[in-house]
Amino acid sequence: MDRTVLLSKARRLVVNIGSAVVAPAENGLQTTRIERLAREVSDCCREGYEVILVSSGAIAAGVRKLGLAGKPATIPLKQAAAAIGQSSLLWAYERSFAKHGRKVAQVLLTREDLANRHRFLNARNTLLTLLEYGVVPIINENDTVAVEEIRFGDNDTLAALVTNLVGADLLILLSDVEGLYTADPRKDSRGTLLPLVERVTAEVEAIAGESGGPEGTGGMASKVQAAKRAAASGVATAILNGKRAGLLKAFLRGEAVGTLFLPRESRLTSRKHWIAYTLAPKGRLVLDKGAKAAILKGGKSLLPSGILRIEGRFAVGDAVLCVDEAGEAFAKGLINYPSAEVGQICGAKSSEIPRILGYSAGDEVIHRDNLVLL
Ligand code: GLU
């Protein structure tokens, strides 16, 4: 897709601001930079863009306020730091946006909030209402209550899921680097900036590596994963240097700054994206070759006859992965039967379900409407 066409169509933007931009570990909250970003975002709003911000920096700001020497070592201390830092973070945004006559709203989310379809839709309605009123929502992970199982883990992931939540047209990740390099510029001076990534392939993932910066959680790897998730819902992603003034506008004007990741042409619907990326899988179904081919090539539902065995414990409506005999996951879907019952009917014909279980919730173990290819 052409860059100019893509950008000219974009109206609703999710802009993720990393810790390294607003609260680098060594310096605490960067109020001057927040003021500059608020001005740039306010300008975008005046030009007709709707902007949803996702901002990190709560923990880093809290660490500084508490006078701690480095990253908190324990989870309770990290959560306390987040609670202490979040209010300063939001206050800095509130004050900065007020100078441009713009109101902001704090929205703190956990993965669980988005994994529950009812709460997902509710969060969407709230965010869309805020946009209707010209307010800039500022989202962060609710670190204070988020324990491991319900965490997004990093704000790049959160921002990608928010992109799907609000049906945004563009995801912009503001970091402390210019974009994706062929090699980590902090370690290898031969690395060159990639201006365009047409598709997040295994090679691109390898380039991004596992490196995390000192402040943020995710590093380049989680940014590339975020771009991949956004691409799956038909949305382009940009990685830009948020420390440099004017880049956001330059990018939106069509200038070749940062790295642009193109969207996939075949986009997942919002609901299928939610199944694929927001829900944590509760178990795995090992399928035979026939079932795999029927799902991948025929777009069929999953019937009990193709299931060889199950792993994990799950309830009706939970997300499960479909894996082949080599253990490779190729699809994910919402299950119609609990694990104990799938264990009983696996390998059987659908017509035998009522006899085996004493009832039937349908012929399909996963209906194709609830099944997403990975
Ligand atoms: N939610 C964390 C914070 O506000 C940051 C997570 C991340 O850096 O991705 O401090």
XYZ file of C-alpha atoms and ligand atoms in Angstrom:
384
model
C 0.000 0.000 0.000
C 1.181 3.488 -0.814
C 2.515 5.481 2.140
C 0.699 8.682 1.186
C -2.643 6.922 0.713
C -2.206 5.087 3.993
C -1.430 8.253 5.925
C -4.095 10.344 4.241
C -6.743 7.882 5.429
C -5.528 7.773 9.026
C -7.675 9.715 11.452
C -7.651 7.780 14.717
C -4.170 7.317 16.165
C -2.855 5.337 19.104
C 0.392 6.956 20.231
C 2.493 4.974 22.684
C 5.057 6.928 24.678
C 7.790 4.806 26.206
C 9.435 5.214 29.610
C 12.715 6.107 27.931
C 10.987 9.174 26.472
C 9.015 10.499 29.452
C 10.866 9.088 32.465
C 14.363 7.823 31.745
C 15.714 6.056 34.830
C 18.528 8.464 35.496
C 16.447 11.653 35.290
C 12.874 10.928 36.445
C 9.818 12.544 34.880
C 10.652 14.730 31.889
C 8.095 17.509 32.270
C 9.547 19.653 29.497
C 9.344 16.750 27.083
C 5.799 15.956 28.192
C 4.882 19.589 27.529
C 6.353 19.377 24.044
C 4.548 16.116 23.294
C 1.275 17.555 24.618
C 1.704 20.491 22.250
C 2.373 18.221 19.282
C -0.565 15.954 20.101
C -2.851 18.964 20.653
C -1.839 20.265 17.222
C -2.781 16.883 15.732
C -6.164 17.036 17.459
C -6.759 20.501 16.038
C -5.968 19.163 12.585
C -8.737 16.596 12.984
C -6.906 13.554 14.315
C -8.309 11.635 17.252
C -5.447 10.626 19.543
C -5.390 7.969 22.229
C -2.180 8.062 24.242
C -0.640 5.076 25.954
C 2.043 6.264 28.333
C 4.627 4.416 30.364
C 6.686 6.076 33.023
C 4.688 5.452 36.194
C 7.151 3.030 37.724
C 10.189 5.065 36.705
C 8.625 8.254 38.120
C 7.674 6.447 41.332
C 11.181 5.055 41.759
C 12.540 8.563 41.551
C 9.948 9.974 43.993
C 10.732 7.234 46.497
C 14.446 7.881 46.135
C 15.189 4.266 45.231
C 18.545 3.474 43.675
C 17.288 1.416 40.745
C 14.433 -0.730 39.422
C 12.374 -2.147 42.329
C 13.367 -5.716 43.085
C 10.061 -6.990 44.458
C 6.624 -6.942 42.884
C 4.942 -5.086 45.792
C 7.594 -2.357 45.598
C 7.160 -2.110 41.828
C 3.401 -1.822 42.311
C 3.841 0.785 45.021
C 6.192 2.740 42.743
C 3.591 2.578 39.955
C 0.889 3.947 42.261
C 3.153 6.768 43.422
C 4.423 7.612 39.945
C 1.142 7.374 38.029
C -0.377 10.424 39.721
C 2.688 12.551 38.890
C 2.681 11.248 35.330
C -0.965 12.135 34.773
C -0.629 15.464 36.509
C 2.232 16.374 34.155
C 0.067 15.480 31.143
C -3.008 17.227 32.546
C -1.107 20.464 33.144
C 0.609 20.338 29.758
C -2.550 19.633 27.758
C -4.482 22.324 29.683
C -2.159 24.924 28.171
C -3.684 24.026 24.814
C -7.239 23.899 26.101
C -7.328 20.116 25.928
C -8.712 17.805 28.609
C -7.232 14.421 29.394
C -8.621 11.278 31.039
C -6.788 8.531 32.885
C -7.615 4.962 31.885
C -5.813 2.106 33.651
C -6.276 -1.366 32.189
C -5.241 -4.942 32.908
C -5.226 -7.756 30.378
C -8.174 -9.248 32.211
C -10.240 -6.152 31.448
C -9.782 -6.743 27.742
C -10.003 -10.545 27.866
C -13.538 -10.307 29.184
C -15.673 -9.512 26.113
C -18.191 -7.536 28.141
C -15.509 -5.368 29.740
C -13.708 -5.074 26.383
C -16.824 -3.596 24.791
C -17.413 -1.406 27.818
C -13.859 -0.038 27.701
C -14.326 0.623 23.982
C -17.525 2.607 24.605
C -15.832 4.680 27.287
C -12.838 5.488 25.093
C -15.012 6.381 22.101
C -17.112 8.643 24.312
C -13.968 10.427 25.515
C -12.945 10.978 21.879
C -16.395 12.325 21.055
C -15.889 14.948 23.727
C -12.491 15.894 22.350
C -10.707 14.489 25.400
C -7.331 12.745 25.074
C -7.447 9.386 26.898
C -4.120 8.511 28.518
C -3.858 4.795 29.092
C -1.398 2.814 31.171
C -1.335 -0.686 32.508
C -2.901 -0.830 35.971
C 0.440 -1.944 37.388
C -0.684 -1.581 40.994
C -3.092 -4.515 40.774
C -1.707 -6.415 37.789
C -0.090 -9.652 38.905
C 1.733 -11.857 36.404
C -1.278 -13.784 35.037
C -3.261 -10.669 34.149
C -0.451 -8.443 32.916
C 0.117 -7.155 29.402
C 3.773 -7.149 30.384
C 4.778 -4.075 28.457
C 3.071 -1.047 27.022
C 3.895 -1.916 23.402
C 1.612 -4.937 23.741
C -0.988 -2.860 25.557
C -0.894 -0.237 22.784
C -1.357 -2.880 20.062
C -4.409 -4.291 21.849
C -5.786 -0.789 22.401
C -5.376 -0.186 18.647
C -7.774 -3.043 18.031
C -9.988 -1.983 20.947
C -10.680 1.477 19.537
C -10.440 0.563 15.844
C -7.508 2.942 15.301
C -6.048 3.561 11.835
C -2.444 3.888 12.920
C -0.215 2.840 15.809
C 2.744 5.100 16.596
C 5.414 3.929 19.029
C 7.558 6.751 20.376
C 10.843 5.448 21.673
C 14.399 6.675 22.270
C 15.686 5.246 18.980
C 15.048 6.366 15.398
C 13.368 3.124 14.411
C 14.267 -0.471 13.658
C 17.899 -0.989 12.710
C 19.492 -3.928 10.924
C 21.632 -4.284 14.082
C 21.213 -2.717 17.539
C 22.829 0.735 17.080
C 23.826 0.812 20.751
C 26.008 -2.247 20.263
C 26.913 -2.322 16.599
C 27.785 0.827 14.641
C 27.195 -0.928 11.296
C 23.436 -1.103 11.866
C 21.351 0.924 9.415
C 17.810 2.189 9.833
C 15.079 0.264 8.036
C 12.627 2.886 6.743
C 9.996 0.365 5.657
C 9.023 -3.136 6.776
C 6.474 -4.667 4.449
C 5.864 -7.684 6.618
C 7.071 -8.890 10.017
C 8.854 -12.062 8.979
C 10.985 -14.362 11.142
C 13.986 -12.450 9.817
C 12.581 -9.110 11.014
C 11.824 -10.676 14.390
C 15.399 -11.919 14.597
C 16.748 -8.433 13.817
C 14.657 -6.993 16.640
C 16.124 -9.617 18.950
C 15.373 -9.843 22.597
C 17.043 -6.617 23.651
C 15.294 -4.389 26.157
C 16.350 -0.843 26.889
C 17.296 0.095 30.431
C 14.006 1.897 31.210
C 11.188 0.277 29.305
C 10.134 -3.317 29.600
C 9.859 -4.431 26.032
C 12.711 -3.164 23.891
C 12.654 -3.543 20.107
C 11.330 -7.113 20.173
C 8.052 -6.101 21.795
C 7.713 -3.153 19.396
C 8.009 -5.467 16.423
C 5.465 -7.850 17.991
C 3.142 -4.886 18.510
C 3.563 -3.964 14.839
C 2.751 -7.552 13.870
C -0.424 -7.534 15.946
C -1.508 -4.191 14.526
C -0.731 -5.395 10.993
C -3.036 -8.384 11.567
C -5.926 -6.000 12.148
C -5.027 -4.072 9.003
C -3.252 -1.241 10.792
C 0.180 0.231 10.030
C 2.703 0.955 12.797
C 5.473 3.495 13.019
C 8.442 3.542 15.361
C 9.709 7.098 15.832
C 12.178 8.822 18.108
C 9.985 10.550 20.703
C 12.934 12.496 22.072
C 13.140 14.574 18.901
C 10.695 17.422 18.438
C 8.500 17.541 15.364
C 8.877 13.926 14.221
C 5.250 13.000 14.839
C 4.011 15.739 12.550
C 6.733 15.102 9.989
C 5.713 11.457 9.867
C 2.029 12.284 9.486
C 2.890 14.679 6.664
C 4.426 11.744 4.831
C 8.119 12.346 5.460
C 10.242 9.209 5.562
C 11.195 9.319 9.235
C 11.419 6.314 11.570
C 10.340 2.845 10.516
C 6.947 2.205 8.966
C 5.437 -1.287 9.175
C 2.787 -1.901 6.554
C -0.524 -3.556 7.471
C -1.656 -6.941 6.166
C -4.143 -6.734 3.314
C -6.351 -9.466 4.736
C -7.361 -7.955 8.027
C -8.852 -9.847 10.926
C -12.149 -8.553 12.237
C -11.884 -6.867 15.623
C -13.465 -9.887 17.322
C -11.104 -12.386 15.687
C -8.163 -10.148 16.558
C -9.390 -10.187 20.157
C -9.474 -14.000 20.112
C -6.024 -14.240 18.532
C -4.137 -11.671 20.569
C -5.978 -10.506 23.671
C -7.119 -13.815 25.140
C -4.583 -15.982 26.925
C -4.991 -19.640 25.823
C -6.103 -21.977 28.611
C -5.197 -25.228 26.898
C -4.133 -26.994 23.717
C -5.818 -29.456 21.422
C -3.527 -31.754 19.469
C -5.154 -32.345 16.062
C -4.553 -34.937 13.357
C -3.482 -34.052 9.806
C -7.008 -34.207 8.418
C -8.399 -31.739 10.950
C -5.450 -29.420 10.418
C -5.998 -29.382 6.656
C -9.750 -28.898 7.049
C -9.173 -25.851 9.253
C -6.276 -24.325 7.337
C -7.347 -25.045 3.768
C -11.074 -25.604 4.011
C -11.924 -22.908 6.574
C -13.895 -25.572 8.456
C -14.996 -25.835 12.083
C -13.199 -28.219 14.427
C -15.072 -31.482 15.009
C -14.281 -33.943 17.823
C -13.119 -36.643 15.398
C -9.898 -34.794 14.523
C -8.750 -34.290 18.122
C -5.995 -36.676 19.225
C -5.595 -35.412 22.802
C -5.958 -32.351 24.977
C -3.613 -30.485 27.280
C -4.632 -28.116 30.082
C -7.931 -27.402 31.792
C -10.474 -25.091 30.244
C -14.126 -24.148 30.527
C -16.742 -23.451 27.843
C -15.870 -20.201 26.038
C -12.184 -20.282 26.949
C -9.549 -19.753 24.272
C -7.499 -22.811 23.297
C -4.725 -23.371 20.794
C -4.954 -25.939 18.034
C -1.569 -27.589 17.538
C -0.392 -30.245 15.112
C 1.347 -33.472 16.041
C 4.707 -31.681 16.016
C 3.333 -29.264 18.640
C 3.140 -26.260 16.321
C 0.195 -23.947 17.037
C -1.705 -23.021 13.844
C -5.101 -21.820 15.081
C -6.816 -20.472 18.175
C -10.473 -20.516 19.044
C -13.220 -20.415 21.644
C -14.195 -23.861 22.819
C -17.776 -25.133 23.090
C -17.110 -27.909 25.619
C -15.105 -28.003 28.884
C -11.820 -29.922 28.942
C -13.211 -32.953 30.786
C -15.877 -33.403 28.095
C -13.509 -32.789 25.177
C -11.408 -35.573 26.713
C -14.439 -37.863 26.473
C -15.524 -37.013 22.925
C -12.137 -36.646 21.237
C -11.812 -39.003 18.306
C -15.583 -39.602 18.178
C -18.048 -38.604 15.445
C -20.188 -35.542 16.181
C -23.322 -37.725 15.957
C -22.041 -39.662 18.980
C -21.777 -36.592 21.255
C -25.309 -36.926 22.783
C -24.745 -40.607 23.588
C -21.327 -39.993 25.207
C -22.124 -36.811 27.131
C -25.884 -37.125 27.567
C -26.368 -33.781 25.784
C -24.957 -31.820 22.869
C -23.729 -28.233 22.638
C -23.443 -28.642 18.872
C -21.442 -30.719 16.403
C -18.439 -28.410 16.547
C -15.896 -28.338 19.336
C -14.838 -24.951 17.963
C -17.112 -23.250 15.460
C -15.309 -21.649 12.516
C -16.779 -18.234 13.442
C -14.778 -18.474 16.666
C -11.632 -19.896 15.084
C -8.661 -17.791 13.950
C -5.703 -18.996 11.888
C -2.384 -17.923 13.365
N 3.422 0.355 32.770
C 4.793 0.639 33.086
C 4.929 2.042 33.687
O 4.097 2.865 33.517
C 5.714 0.585 31.884
C 5.694 -0.664 31.064
C 6.658 -0.542 29.857
O 7.684 0.116 29.988
O 6.358 -1.048 28.794
O 5.907 2.341 34.315
